[in-house]
Amino acid sequence: MHQLFEFLLRQRNLLLFILLQVISLWSVFTYNNYQHTLYFNTTNAWAASILSTRQEVASYHQLRDINGELALENQKLHQQIFQLQEQVQQKADIPVFFSKAALDRYKPIACKVIDQSTRNSQNYLTIEKGSQDGIKPGMAVISSTGVVGKVISCQENLSLIVSVLHTSNTISAKIKSSGELGYIKWPGYQPEVAELMDVSKYKKVVKGDTIVTSDYNAVYPPNVPIGIVAKVGLQDDGTFHDIKVMLLTHFSTLRYVYVIENKFAGQQAKLEQAKPKID
């Protein structure tokens, strides 16, 4: 304590100078309108700048939560779309005794992609939901723009998806305008382009046609977009079209997907496995 007093005593002139300077500055900015206004505007500008920067930083850190909320909202919208499609189909073709359970046949589950590949001949994705979330092998996986793949294995919290970008994976498809059937197969290069196979050369196919999942698909709901016809030619044997399809799903930037639960899948599988023999 004694040393503190000695220090203050030694520095009394400097401390007195600083005190007088503070009093002078306070008097200038308090009793002069111009200086007072300048000080007020400057401090307000600094405060506004600091608050703006703070808000931008907070907004950036909230983007992950916002993206998750958007994915859940899209999940609800997808389910409404499936229900509306079933209602339209029911009014157009299905008899009056058709089960109302068909309106809730498809249920989308929003999932975040945590790993994926696009440069191999056999590509996969990993999502952060699994069996405890109701996901099972064989379920379809789509994005907000089109088909992604199907679930092949599950753990409690994670699932593995075989991508459309897999040389052994095929998808039953059709040309939306004509209903002509074929199947989609990825040739193993260019992650943006697949091929539509087994479409007869006598069938009309034009550049710009939309390719969607077929009505006879055991995995995917019908009419899910797959891609757009980018090129039409003839295969070497001259029997089928050589059709290049520009995929609508951008796999390299894929962040969220939707696993589609088909509530009739179990019934369909049991029915088809127990086909009666006809004498």
PDB file of N, CA and C in Angstrom, residues 109 111 127-137 139 151 153-160 259:
ATOM      1  N   ILE A 109     -39.250 -39.233 -45.242  1.00  0.00           N
ATOM      2  CA  ILE A 109     -38.485 -38.978 -44.028  1.00  0.00           C
ATOM      3  C   ILE A 109     -37.262 -38.150 -44.408  1.00  0.00           C
ATOM      4  N   CYS A 111     -33.684 -36.532 -44.286  1.00  0.00           N
ATOM      5  CA  CYS A 111     -32.404 -36.977 -43.733  1.00  0.00           C
ATOM      6  C   CYS A 111     -31.270 -36.104 -44.272  1.00  0.00           C
ATOM      7  N   ILE A 127     -26.435 -41.419 -44.777  1.00  0.00           N
ATOM      8  CA  ILE A 127     -27.325 -40.433 -44.169  1.00  0.00           C
ATOM      9  C   ILE A 127     -27.364 -40.645 -42.667  1.00  0.00           C
ATOM     10  N   GLU A 128     -27.774 -39.609 -41.925  1.00  0.00           N
ATOM     11  CA  GLU A 128     -27.666 -39.628 -40.465  1.00  0.00           C
ATOM     12  C   GLU A 128     -28.927 -40.155 -39.766  1.00  0.00           C
ATOM     13  N   LYS A 129     -29.727 -40.933 -40.442  1.00  0.00           N
ATOM     14  CA  LYS A 129     -30.863 -41.593 -39.797  1.00  0.00           C
ATOM     15  C   LYS A 129     -30.836 -43.070 -40.144  1.00  0.00           C
ATOM     16  N   GLY A 130     -31.398 -43.882 -39.222  1.00  0.00           N
ATOM     17  CA  GLY A 130     -31.329 -45.321 -39.412  1.00  0.00           C
ATOM     18  C   GLY A 130     -32.573 -46.060 -38.960  1.00  0.00           C
ATOM     19  N   SER A 131     -32.366 -47.280 -38.484  1.00  0.00           N
ATOM     20  CA  SER A 131     -33.495 -48.154 -38.174  1.00  0.00           C
ATOM     21  C   SER A 131     -34.385 -47.590 -37.071  1.00  0.00           C
ATOM     22  N   GLN A 132     -33.804 -46.871 -36.101  1.00  0.00           N
ATOM     23  CA  GLN A 132     -34.635 -46.323 -35.037  1.00  0.00           C
ATOM     24  C   GLN A 132     -35.536 -45.187 -35.537  1.00  0.00           C
ATOM     25  N   ASP A 133     -35.274 -44.683 -36.732  1.00  0.00           N
ATOM     26  CA  ASP A 133     -36.119 -43.659 -37.345  1.00  0.00           C
ATOM     27  C   ASP A 133     -37.118 -44.252 -38.336  1.00  0.00           C
ATOM     28  N   GLY A 134     -37.183 -45.588 -38.401  1.00  0.00           N
ATOM     29  CA  GLY A 134     -38.136 -46.246 -39.289  1.00  0.00           C
ATOM     30  C   GLY A 134     -37.600 -46.548 -40.670  1.00  0.00           C
ATOM     31  N   ILE A 135     -36.308 -46.377 -40.886  1.00  0.00           N
ATOM     32  CA  ILE A 135     -35.725 -46.625 -42.208  1.00  0.00           C
ATOM     33  C   ILE A 135     -35.327 -48.098 -42.324  1.00  0.00           C
ATOM     34  N   LYS A 136     -35.613 -48.687 -43.497  1.00  0.00           N
ATOM     35  CA  LYS A 136     -35.315 -50.095 -43.738  1.00  0.00           C
ATOM     36  C   LYS A 136     -34.660 -50.256 -45.106  1.00  0.00           C
ATOM     37  N   PRO A 137     -33.874 -51.323 -45.278  1.00  0.00           N
ATOM     38  CA  PRO A 137     -33.301 -51.597 -46.600  1.00  0.00           C
ATOM     39  C   PRO A 137     -34.395 -51.759 -47.652  1.00  0.00           C
ATOM     40  N   MET A 139     -35.884 -49.166 -49.177  1.00  0.00           N
ATOM     41  CA  MET A 139     -36.675 -47.946 -49.313  1.00  0.00           C
ATOM     42  C   MET A 139     -36.069 -47.022 -50.366  1.00  0.00           C
ATOM     43  N   VAL A 151     -32.035 -47.435 -50.184  1.00  0.00           N
ATOM     44  CA  VAL A 151     -31.345 -47.876 -48.974  1.00  0.00           C
ATOM     45  C   VAL A 151     -30.941 -49.339 -49.133  1.00  0.00           C
ATOM     46  N   SER A 153     -28.537 -50.784 -46.534  1.00  0.00           N
ATOM     47  CA  SER A 153     -28.264 -51.297 -45.190  1.00  0.00           C
ATOM     48  C   SER A 153     -28.466 -50.176 -44.170  1.00  0.00           C
ATOM     49  N   CYS A 154     -28.752 -50.597 -42.913  1.00  0.00           N
ATOM     50  CA  CYS A 154     -29.061 -49.625 -41.858  1.00  0.00           C
ATOM     51  C   CYS A 154     -28.394 -50.023 -40.548  1.00  0.00           C
ATOM     52  N   GLN A 155     -27.988 -49.021 -39.798  1.00  0.00           N
ATOM     53  CA  GLN A 155     -27.654 -49.161 -38.392  1.00  0.00           C
ATOM     54  C   GLN A 155     -28.709 -48.373 -37.615  1.00  0.00           C
ATOM     55  N   GLU A 156     -28.542 -48.251 -36.313  1.00  0.00           N
ATOM     56  CA  GLU A 156     -29.554 -47.555 -35.522  1.00  0.00           C
ATOM     57  C   GLU A 156     -29.698 -46.095 -35.939  1.00  0.00           C
ATOM     58  N   ASN A 157     -28.569 -45.432 -36.207  1.00  0.00           N
ATOM     59  CA  ASN A 157     -28.601 -43.996 -36.485  1.00  0.00           C
ATOM     60  C   ASN A 157     -28.092 -43.617 -37.865  1.00  0.00           C
ATOM     61  N   LEU A 158     -27.648 -44.582 -38.647  1.00  0.00           N
ATOM     62  CA  LEU A 158     -27.081 -44.307 -39.970  1.00  0.00           C
ATOM     63  C   LEU A 158     -27.613 -45.305 -40.985  1.00  0.00           C
ATOM     64  N   SER A 159     -27.649 -44.870 -42.247  1.00  0.00           N
ATOM     65  CA  SER A 159     -28.063 -45.758 -43.331  1.00  0.00           C
ATOM     66  C   SER A 159     -27.170 -45.532 -44.540  1.00  0.00           C
ATOM     67  N   LEU A 160     -26.957 -46.618 -45.307  1.00  0.00           N
ATOM     68  CA  LEU A 160     -26.156 -46.563 -46.524  1.00  0.00           C
ATOM     69  C   LEU A 160     -27.072 -46.661 -47.730  1.00  0.00           C
ATOM     70  N   VAL A 259     -36.100 -40.217 -47.576  1.00  0.00           N
ATOM     71  CA  VAL A 259     -36.327 -41.656 -47.670  1.00  0.00           C
ATOM     72  C   VAL A 259     -37.827 -41.880 -47.714  1.00  0.00           C
TER      73      VAL A 259
END
